[in-house]
mmCIF file of C-alpha atoms and ligand atoms in Angstrom:
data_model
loop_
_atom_site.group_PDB
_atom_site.id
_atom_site.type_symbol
_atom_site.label_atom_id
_atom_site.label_comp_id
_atom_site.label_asym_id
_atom_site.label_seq_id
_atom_site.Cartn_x
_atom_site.Cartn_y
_atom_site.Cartn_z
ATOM 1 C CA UNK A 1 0.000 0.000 0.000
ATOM 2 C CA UNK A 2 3.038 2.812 -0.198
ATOM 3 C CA UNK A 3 2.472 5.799 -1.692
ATOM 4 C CA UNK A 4 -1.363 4.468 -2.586
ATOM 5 C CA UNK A 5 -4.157 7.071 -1.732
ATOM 6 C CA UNK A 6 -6.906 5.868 0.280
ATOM 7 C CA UNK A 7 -10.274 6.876 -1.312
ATOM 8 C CA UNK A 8 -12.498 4.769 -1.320
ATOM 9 C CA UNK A 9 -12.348 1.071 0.489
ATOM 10 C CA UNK A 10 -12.665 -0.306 -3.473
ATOM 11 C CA UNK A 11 -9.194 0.810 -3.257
ATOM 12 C CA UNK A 12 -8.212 -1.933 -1.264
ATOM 13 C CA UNK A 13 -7.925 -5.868 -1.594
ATOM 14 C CA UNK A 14 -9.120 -8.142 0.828
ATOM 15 C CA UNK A 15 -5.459 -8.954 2.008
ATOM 16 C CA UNK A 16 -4.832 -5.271 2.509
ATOM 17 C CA UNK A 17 -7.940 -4.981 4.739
ATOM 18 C CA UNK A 18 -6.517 -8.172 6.543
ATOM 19 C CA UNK A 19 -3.164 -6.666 6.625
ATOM 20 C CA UNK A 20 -4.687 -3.386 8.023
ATOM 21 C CA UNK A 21 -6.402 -4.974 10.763
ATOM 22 C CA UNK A 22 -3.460 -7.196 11.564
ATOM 23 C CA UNK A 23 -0.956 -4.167 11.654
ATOM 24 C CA UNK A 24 -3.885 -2.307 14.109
ATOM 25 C CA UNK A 25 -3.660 -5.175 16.023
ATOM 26 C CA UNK A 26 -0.497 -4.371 16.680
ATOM 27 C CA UNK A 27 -0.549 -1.040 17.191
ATOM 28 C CA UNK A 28 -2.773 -0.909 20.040
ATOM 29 C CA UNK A 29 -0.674 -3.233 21.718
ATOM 30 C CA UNK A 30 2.717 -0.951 20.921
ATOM 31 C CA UNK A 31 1.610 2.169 21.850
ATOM 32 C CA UNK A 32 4.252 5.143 21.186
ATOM 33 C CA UNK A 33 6.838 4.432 17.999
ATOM 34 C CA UNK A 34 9.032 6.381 16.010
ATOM 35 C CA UNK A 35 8.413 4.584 12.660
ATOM 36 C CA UNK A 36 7.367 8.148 10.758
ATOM 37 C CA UNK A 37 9.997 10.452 12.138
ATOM 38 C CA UNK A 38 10.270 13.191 9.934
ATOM 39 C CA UNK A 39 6.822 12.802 7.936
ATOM 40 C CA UNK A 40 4.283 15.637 7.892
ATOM 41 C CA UNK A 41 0.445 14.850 7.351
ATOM 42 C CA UNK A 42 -1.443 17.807 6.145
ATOM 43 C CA UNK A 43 -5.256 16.968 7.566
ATOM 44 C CA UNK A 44 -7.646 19.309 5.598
ATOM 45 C CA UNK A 45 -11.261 19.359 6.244
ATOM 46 C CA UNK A 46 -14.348 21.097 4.789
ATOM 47 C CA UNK A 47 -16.593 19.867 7.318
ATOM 48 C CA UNK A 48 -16.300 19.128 11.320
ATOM 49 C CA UNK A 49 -14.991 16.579 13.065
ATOM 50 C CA UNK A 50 -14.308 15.491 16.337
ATOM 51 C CA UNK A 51 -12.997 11.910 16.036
ATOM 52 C CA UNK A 52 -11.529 11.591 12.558
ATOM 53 C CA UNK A 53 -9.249 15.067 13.595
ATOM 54 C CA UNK A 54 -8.181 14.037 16.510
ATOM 55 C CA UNK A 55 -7.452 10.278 15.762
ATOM 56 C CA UNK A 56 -5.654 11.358 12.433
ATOM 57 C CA UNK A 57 -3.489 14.476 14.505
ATOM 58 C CA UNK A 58 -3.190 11.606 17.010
ATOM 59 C CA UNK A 59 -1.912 9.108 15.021
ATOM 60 C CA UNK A 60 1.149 10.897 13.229
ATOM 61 C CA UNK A 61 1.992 11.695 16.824
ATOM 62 C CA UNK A 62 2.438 8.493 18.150
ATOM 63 C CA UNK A 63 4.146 7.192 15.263
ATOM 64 C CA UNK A 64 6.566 10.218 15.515
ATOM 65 C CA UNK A 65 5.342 11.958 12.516
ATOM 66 C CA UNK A 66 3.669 15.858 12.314
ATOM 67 C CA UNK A 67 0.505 17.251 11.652
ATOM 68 C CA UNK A 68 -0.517 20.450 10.234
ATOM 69 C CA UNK A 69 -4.514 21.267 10.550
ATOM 70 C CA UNK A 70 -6.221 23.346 7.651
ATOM 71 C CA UNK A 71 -9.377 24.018 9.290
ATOM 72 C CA UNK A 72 -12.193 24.793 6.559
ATOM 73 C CA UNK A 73 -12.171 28.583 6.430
ATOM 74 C CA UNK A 74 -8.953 28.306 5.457
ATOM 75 C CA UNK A 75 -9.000 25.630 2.701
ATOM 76 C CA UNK A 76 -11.533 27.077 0.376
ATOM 77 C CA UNK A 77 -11.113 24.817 -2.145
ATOM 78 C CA UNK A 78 -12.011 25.270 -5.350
ATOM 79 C CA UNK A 79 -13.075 28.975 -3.880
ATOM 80 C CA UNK A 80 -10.073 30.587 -2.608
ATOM 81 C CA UNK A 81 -8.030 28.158 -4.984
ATOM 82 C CA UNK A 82 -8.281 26.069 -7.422
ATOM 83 C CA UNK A 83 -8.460 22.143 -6.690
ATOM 84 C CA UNK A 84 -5.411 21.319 -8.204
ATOM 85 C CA UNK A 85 -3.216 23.721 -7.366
ATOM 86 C CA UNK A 86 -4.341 23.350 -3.428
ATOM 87 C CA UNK A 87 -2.837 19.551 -4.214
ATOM 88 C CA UNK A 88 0.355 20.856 -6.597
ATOM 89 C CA UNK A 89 1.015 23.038 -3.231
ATOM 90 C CA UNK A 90 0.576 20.545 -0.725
ATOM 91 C CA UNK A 91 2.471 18.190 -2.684
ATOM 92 C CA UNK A 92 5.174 20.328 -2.133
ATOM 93 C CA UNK A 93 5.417 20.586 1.347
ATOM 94 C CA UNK A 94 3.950 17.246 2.998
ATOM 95 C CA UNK A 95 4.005 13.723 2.570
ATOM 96 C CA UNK A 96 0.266 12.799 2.402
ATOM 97 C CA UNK A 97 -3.054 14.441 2.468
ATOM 98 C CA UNK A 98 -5.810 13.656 4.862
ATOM 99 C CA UNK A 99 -8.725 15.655 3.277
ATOM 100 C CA UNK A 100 -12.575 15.921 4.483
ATOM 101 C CA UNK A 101 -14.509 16.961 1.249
ATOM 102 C CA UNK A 102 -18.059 17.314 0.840
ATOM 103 C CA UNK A 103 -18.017 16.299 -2.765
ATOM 104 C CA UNK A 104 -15.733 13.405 -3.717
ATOM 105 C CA UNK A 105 -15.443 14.743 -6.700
ATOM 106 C CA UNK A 106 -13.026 17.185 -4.990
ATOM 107 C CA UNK A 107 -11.379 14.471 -3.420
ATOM 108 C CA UNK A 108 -10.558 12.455 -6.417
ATOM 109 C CA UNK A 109 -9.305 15.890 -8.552
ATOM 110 C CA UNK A 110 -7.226 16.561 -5.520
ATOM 111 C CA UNK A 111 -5.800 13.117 -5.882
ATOM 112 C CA UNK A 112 -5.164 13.161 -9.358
ATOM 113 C CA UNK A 113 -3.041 16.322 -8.872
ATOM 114 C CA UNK A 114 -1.039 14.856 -5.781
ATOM 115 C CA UNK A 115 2.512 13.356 -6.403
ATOM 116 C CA UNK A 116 1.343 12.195 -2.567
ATOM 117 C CA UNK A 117 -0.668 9.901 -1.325
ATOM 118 C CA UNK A 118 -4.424 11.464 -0.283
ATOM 119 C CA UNK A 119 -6.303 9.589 2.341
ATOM 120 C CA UNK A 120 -10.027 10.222 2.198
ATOM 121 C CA UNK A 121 -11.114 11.311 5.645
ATOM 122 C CA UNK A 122 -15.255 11.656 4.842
ATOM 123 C CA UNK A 123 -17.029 12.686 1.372
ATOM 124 C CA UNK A 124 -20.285 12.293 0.514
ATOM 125 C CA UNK A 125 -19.366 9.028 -1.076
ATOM 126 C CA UNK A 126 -17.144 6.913 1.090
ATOM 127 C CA UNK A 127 -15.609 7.209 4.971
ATOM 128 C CA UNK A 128 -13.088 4.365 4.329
ATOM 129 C CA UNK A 129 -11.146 4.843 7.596
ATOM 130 C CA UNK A 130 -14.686 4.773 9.592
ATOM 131 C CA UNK A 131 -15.497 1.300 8.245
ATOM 132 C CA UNK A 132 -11.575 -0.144 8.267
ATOM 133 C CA UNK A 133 -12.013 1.310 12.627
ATOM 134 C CA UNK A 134 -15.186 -0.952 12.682
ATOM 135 C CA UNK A 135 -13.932 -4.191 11.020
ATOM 136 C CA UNK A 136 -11.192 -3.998 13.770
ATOM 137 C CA UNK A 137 -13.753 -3.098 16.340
ATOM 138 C CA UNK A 138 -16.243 -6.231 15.170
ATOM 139 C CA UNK A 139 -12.853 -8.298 15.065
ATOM 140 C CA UNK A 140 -12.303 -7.835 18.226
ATOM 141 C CA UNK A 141 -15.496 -8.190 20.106
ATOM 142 C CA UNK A 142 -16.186 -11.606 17.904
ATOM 143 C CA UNK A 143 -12.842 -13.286 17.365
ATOM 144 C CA UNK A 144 -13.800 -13.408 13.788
ATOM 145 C CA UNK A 145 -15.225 -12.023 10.758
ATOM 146 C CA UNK A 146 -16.309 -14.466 8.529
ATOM 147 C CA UNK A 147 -19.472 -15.520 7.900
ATOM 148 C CA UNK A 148 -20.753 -13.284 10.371
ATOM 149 C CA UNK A 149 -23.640 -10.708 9.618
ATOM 150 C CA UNK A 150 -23.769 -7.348 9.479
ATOM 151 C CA UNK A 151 -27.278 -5.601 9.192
ATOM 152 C CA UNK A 152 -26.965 -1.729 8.481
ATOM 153 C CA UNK A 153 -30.813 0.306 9.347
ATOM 154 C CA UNK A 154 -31.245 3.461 7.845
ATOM 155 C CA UNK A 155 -29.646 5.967 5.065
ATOM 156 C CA UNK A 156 -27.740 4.274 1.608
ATOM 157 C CA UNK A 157 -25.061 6.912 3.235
ATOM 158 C CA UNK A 158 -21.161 7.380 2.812
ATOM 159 C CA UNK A 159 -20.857 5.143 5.857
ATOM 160 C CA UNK A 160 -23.056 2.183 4.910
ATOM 161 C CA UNK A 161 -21.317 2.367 1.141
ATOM 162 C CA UNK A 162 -17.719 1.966 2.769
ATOM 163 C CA UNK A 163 -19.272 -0.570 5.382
ATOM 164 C CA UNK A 164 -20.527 -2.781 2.770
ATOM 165 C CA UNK A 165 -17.597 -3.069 0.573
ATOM 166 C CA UNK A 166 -15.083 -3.647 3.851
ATOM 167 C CA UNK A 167 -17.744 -6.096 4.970
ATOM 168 C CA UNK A 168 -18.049 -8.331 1.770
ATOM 169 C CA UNK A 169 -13.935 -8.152 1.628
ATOM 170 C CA UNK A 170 -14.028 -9.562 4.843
ATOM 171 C CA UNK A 171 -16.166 -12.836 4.087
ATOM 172 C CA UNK A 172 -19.290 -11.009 6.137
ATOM 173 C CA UNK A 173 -23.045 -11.200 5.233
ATOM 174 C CA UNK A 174 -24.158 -7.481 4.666
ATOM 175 C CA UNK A 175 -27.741 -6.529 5.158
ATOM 176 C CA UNK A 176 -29.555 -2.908 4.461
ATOM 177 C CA UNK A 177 -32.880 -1.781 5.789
ATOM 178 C CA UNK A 178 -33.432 1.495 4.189
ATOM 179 C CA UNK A 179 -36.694 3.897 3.030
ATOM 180 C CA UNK A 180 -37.729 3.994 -0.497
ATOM 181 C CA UNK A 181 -35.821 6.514 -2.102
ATOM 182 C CA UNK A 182 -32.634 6.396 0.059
ATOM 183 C CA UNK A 183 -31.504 3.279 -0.835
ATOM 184 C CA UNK A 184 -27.693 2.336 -1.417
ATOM 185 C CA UNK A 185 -26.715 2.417 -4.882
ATOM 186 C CA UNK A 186 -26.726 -0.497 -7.148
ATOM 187 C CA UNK A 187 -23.154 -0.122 -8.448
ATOM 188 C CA UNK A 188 -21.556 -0.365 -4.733
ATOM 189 C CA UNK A 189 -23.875 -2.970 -4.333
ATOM 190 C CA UNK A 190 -22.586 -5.174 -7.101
ATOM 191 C CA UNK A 191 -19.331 -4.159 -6.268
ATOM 192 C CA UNK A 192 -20.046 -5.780 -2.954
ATOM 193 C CA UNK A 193 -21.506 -9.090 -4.648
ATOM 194 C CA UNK A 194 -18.100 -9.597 -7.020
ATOM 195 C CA UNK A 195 -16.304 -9.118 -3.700
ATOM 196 C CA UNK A 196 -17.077 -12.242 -3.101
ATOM 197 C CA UNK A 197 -17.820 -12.360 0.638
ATOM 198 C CA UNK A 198 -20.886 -13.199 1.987
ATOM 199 C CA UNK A 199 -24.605 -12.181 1.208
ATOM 200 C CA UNK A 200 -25.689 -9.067 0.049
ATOM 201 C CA UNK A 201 -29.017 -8.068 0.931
ATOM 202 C CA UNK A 202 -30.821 -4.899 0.578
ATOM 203 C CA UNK A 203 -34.489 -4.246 1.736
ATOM 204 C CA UNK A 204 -37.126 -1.893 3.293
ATOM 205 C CA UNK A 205 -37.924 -3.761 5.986
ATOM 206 C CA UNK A 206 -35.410 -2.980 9.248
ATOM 207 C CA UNK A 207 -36.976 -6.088 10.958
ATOM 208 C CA UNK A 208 -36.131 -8.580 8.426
ATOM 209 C CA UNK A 209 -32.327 -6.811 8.275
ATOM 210 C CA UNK A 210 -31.963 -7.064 11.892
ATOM 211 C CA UNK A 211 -33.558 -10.746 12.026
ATOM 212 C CA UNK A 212 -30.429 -12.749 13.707
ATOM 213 C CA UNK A 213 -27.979 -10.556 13.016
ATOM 214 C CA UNK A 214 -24.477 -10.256 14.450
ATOM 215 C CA UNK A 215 -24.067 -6.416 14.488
ATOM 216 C CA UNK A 216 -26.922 -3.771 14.302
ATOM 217 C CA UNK A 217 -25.248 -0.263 13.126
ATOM 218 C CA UNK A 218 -26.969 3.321 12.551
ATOM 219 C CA UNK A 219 -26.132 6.172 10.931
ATOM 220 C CA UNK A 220 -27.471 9.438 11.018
ATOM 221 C CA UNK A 221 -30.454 10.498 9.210
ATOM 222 C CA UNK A 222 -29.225 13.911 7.143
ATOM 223 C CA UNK A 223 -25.523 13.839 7.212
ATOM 224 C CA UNK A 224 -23.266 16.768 7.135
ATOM 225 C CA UNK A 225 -24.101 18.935 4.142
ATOM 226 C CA UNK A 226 -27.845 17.404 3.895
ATOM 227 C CA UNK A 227 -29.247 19.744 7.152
ATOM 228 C CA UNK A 228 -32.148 21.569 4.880
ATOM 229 C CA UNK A 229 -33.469 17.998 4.335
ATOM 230 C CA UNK A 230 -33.391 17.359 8.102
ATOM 231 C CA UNK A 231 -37.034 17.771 8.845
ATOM 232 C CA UNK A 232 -38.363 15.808 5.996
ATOM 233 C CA UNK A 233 -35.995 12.752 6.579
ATOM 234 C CA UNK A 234 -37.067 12.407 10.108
ATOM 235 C CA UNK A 235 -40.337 11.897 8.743
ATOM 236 C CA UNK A 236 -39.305 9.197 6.468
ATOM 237 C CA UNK A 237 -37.021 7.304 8.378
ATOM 238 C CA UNK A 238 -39.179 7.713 11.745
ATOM 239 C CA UNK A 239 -39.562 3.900 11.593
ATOM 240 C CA UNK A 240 -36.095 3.175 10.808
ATOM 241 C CA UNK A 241 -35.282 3.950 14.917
ATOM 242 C CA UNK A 242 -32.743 1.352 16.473
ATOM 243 C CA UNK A 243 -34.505 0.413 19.400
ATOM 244 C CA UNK A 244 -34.681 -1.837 22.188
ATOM 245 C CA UNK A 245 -37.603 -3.621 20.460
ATOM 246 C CA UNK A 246 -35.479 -3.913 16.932
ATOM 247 C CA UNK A 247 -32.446 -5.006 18.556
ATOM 248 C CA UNK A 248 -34.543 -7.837 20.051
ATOM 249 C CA UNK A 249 -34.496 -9.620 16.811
ATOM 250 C CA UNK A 250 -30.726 -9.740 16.401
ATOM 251 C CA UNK A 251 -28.528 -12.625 17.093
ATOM 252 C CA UNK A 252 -28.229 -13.023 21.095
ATOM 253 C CA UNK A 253 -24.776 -11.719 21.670
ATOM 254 C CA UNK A 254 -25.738 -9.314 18.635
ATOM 255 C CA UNK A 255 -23.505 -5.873 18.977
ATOM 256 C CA UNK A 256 -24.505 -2.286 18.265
ATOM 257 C CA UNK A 257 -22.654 -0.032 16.404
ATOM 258 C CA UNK A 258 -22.479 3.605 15.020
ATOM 259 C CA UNK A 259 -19.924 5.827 13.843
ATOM 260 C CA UNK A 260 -21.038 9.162 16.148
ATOM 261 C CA UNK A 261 -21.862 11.394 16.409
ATOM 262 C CA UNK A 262 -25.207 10.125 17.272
ATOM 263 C CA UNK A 263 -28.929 11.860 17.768
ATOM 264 C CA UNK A 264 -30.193 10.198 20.627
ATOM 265 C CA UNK A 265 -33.645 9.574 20.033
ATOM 266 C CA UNK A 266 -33.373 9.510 16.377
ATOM 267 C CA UNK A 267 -32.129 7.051 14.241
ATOM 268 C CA UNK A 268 -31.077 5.320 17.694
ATOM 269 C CA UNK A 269 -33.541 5.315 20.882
ATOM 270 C CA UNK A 270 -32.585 6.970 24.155
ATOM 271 C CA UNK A 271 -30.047 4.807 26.274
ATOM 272 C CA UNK A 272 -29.099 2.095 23.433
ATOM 273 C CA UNK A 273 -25.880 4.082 22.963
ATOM 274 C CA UNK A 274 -25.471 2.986 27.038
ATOM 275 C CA UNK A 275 -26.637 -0.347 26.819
ATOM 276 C CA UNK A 276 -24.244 -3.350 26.794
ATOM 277 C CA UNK A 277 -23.974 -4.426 23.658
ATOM 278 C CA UNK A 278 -23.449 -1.209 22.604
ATOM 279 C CA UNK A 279 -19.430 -0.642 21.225
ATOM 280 C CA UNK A 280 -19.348 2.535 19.562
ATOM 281 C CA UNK A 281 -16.774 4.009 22.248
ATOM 282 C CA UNK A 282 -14.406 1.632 21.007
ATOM 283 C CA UNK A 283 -15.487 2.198 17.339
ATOM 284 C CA UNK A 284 -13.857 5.762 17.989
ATOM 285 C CA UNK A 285 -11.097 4.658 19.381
ATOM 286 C CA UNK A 286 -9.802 2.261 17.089
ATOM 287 C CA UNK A 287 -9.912 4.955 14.128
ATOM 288 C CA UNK A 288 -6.520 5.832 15.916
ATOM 289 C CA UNK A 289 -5.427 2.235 15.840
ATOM 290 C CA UNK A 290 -6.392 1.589 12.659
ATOM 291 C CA UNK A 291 -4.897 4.895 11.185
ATOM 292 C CA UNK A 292 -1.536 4.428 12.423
ATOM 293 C CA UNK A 293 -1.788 1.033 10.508
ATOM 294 C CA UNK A 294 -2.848 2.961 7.618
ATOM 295 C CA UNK A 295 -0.449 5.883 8.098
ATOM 296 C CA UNK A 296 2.679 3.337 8.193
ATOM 297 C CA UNK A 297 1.706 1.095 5.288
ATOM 298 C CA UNK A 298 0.941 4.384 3.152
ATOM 299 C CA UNK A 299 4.293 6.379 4.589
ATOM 300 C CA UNK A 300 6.222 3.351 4.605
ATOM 301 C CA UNK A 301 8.514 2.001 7.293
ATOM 302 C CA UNK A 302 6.880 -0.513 9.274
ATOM 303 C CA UNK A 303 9.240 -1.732 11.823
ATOM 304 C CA UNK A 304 7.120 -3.936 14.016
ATOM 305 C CA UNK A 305 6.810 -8.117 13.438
ATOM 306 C CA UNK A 306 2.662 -9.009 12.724
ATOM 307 C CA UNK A 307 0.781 -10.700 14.908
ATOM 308 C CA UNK A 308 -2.942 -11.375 16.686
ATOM 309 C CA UNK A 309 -4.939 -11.687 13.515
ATOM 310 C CA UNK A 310 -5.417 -15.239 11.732
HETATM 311 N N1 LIG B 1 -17.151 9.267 12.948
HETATM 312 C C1 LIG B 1 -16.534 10.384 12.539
HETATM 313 O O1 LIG B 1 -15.938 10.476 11.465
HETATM 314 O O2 LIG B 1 -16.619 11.425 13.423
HETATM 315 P P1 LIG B 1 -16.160 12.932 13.158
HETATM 316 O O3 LIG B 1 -17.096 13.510 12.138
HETATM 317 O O4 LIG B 1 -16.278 13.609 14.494
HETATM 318 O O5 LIG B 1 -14.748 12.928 12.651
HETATM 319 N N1 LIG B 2 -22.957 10.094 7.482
HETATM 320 C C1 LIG B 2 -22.377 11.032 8.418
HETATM 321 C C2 LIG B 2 -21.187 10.425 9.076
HETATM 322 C C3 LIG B 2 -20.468 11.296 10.062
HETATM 323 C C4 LIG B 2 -19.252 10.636 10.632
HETATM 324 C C5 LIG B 2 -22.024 12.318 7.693
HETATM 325 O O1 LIG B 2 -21.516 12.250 6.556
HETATM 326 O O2 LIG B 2 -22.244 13.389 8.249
#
């Protein structure tokens, strides 16, 4: 994976998730390194963020590496500056690009027109390094990933897209509940079948998603950039709730999962995000685990021996 950008999770092979997760693995066991001294990670975002900043500024830290933060006043891409001379610039100065866009259009131009790698860190497409944290995260609360099944409930969203396509590389059954109208597209969806992994199966109905199911996982309803529709999707996808009485039908030991932030008492009920089987704490923090994986495969110089992951 050197010098590869990270845009999408089609970018990546099945043994590269595998490798990922093994590396993360790792990682959280190591702790502090030194493996990027020297490398600077430019982490640009149109949008907010709690988790994916930190984790990312994080990260570089811990590996030994340096961050500078371009908050989004003061990218204005394609405002202030052209797309690809923002990356021509960068390219100059840093060795890879985290970038937050809202169009991944933006992303992929600024890509194109990097001689270094660029690491998607949200668009309205794809959160790759959301869905590589959760693999780890399901990984480690089932020992496994094969053959197990993963029912998404809600919005065909940037989230669910990455989740099904790091899902179906990792042998898992993927299952979406969503409303007419906001269902996932068909082309990620076949994607998802040629991966070769499990089931694919996409439906209206949240019950017959969640029916025995592994993991249960939510997104929000209106993601960043979608707020004007707020109002009317609550109204859509008011029966599309994760609840006490839809997480009933899941598997016994069944685990729930969202990426946060969350709207407690939308698209997940009042204290499921405190329940038990709820993981989503350690969802957000093993996007630093998994992105100092991601940062040393893509920067180069992994100096640790593998191991934990079959
Ligand atoms: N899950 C996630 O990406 O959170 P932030 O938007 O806070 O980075
Ligand atoms: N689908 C959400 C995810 C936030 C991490 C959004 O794009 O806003």
């Amino acid at each position: 994976m050197k010098g590869k950008d990270l845009l999408s999770i089609a970018d990546l092979t099945s043994e590269d998730v595998r490798q990922l997760i093994s590396d993360a693995v790792d990682m959280k066991a190591q702790g502090w390194l030194s493996m990027l001294s020297g490398k600077t990670l430019a982490i640009m975002f149109e949008k907010p963020s709690l988790r994916t900043r930190v984790s990312f500024e994080l990260a570089m830290r811990q590996l030994g590496g340096q961050t500078i933060y371009l908050s989004p006043a003061e990218v204005g891409l394609g405002q202030r500056e052209a797309v690809p001379d923002v990356a021509r610039v960068l390219s100059r100065y840093v060795d890879a690009v985290a970038a937050r866009t809202f169009s991944h259009k933006a992303l992929e131009v600024l890509a194109s027109n990097s001689s270094v790698p660029v690491i998607n860190a949200l668009s309205d497409w794809e959160h790759p390094c959301q869905a590589l944290a959760d693999i780890l995260t399901i990984y480690e609360k089932k020992g496994e990933l094969t053959g197990l099944t993963l029912a998404f409930v809600g919005d065909g969203n940037n989230v669910a897209r990455s989740l099904m396509l790091a899902a179906s590389l990792s042998g898992m059954n993927f299952r979406i509940a969503s409303p007419p109208g906001y269902a996932i597209d068909d082309k990620a969806v076949e994607l998802a079948q040629s991966n070769a992994g499990g089931e694919i199966v996409c439906t209206e109905d949240p019950r017959l998603a969640v029916s025995g199911a592994d993991i249960v996982y939510t997104d929000v309803w209106a993601s960043m950039g979608q707020e004007a529709e707020a109002e009317a999707r609550r109204k859509v996808f008011a029966s599309y709730q994760v609840n006490s009485e839809l997480l009933s039908l899941a598997g016994e030991e069944a685990i729930f999962m969202h990426p946060l932030p969350a709207h407690h008492g939308e698209e997940v009920a009042e204290g499921v995000i405190d329940s038990p089987r709820s993981v989503v704490f350690d969802q957000a923090e093993n996007r630093l685990h998994l992105q100092k994986a991601l940062l040393a495969e893509i920067l180069g110089g992994l100096e640790i021996p593998l191991a934990g992951f079959r």
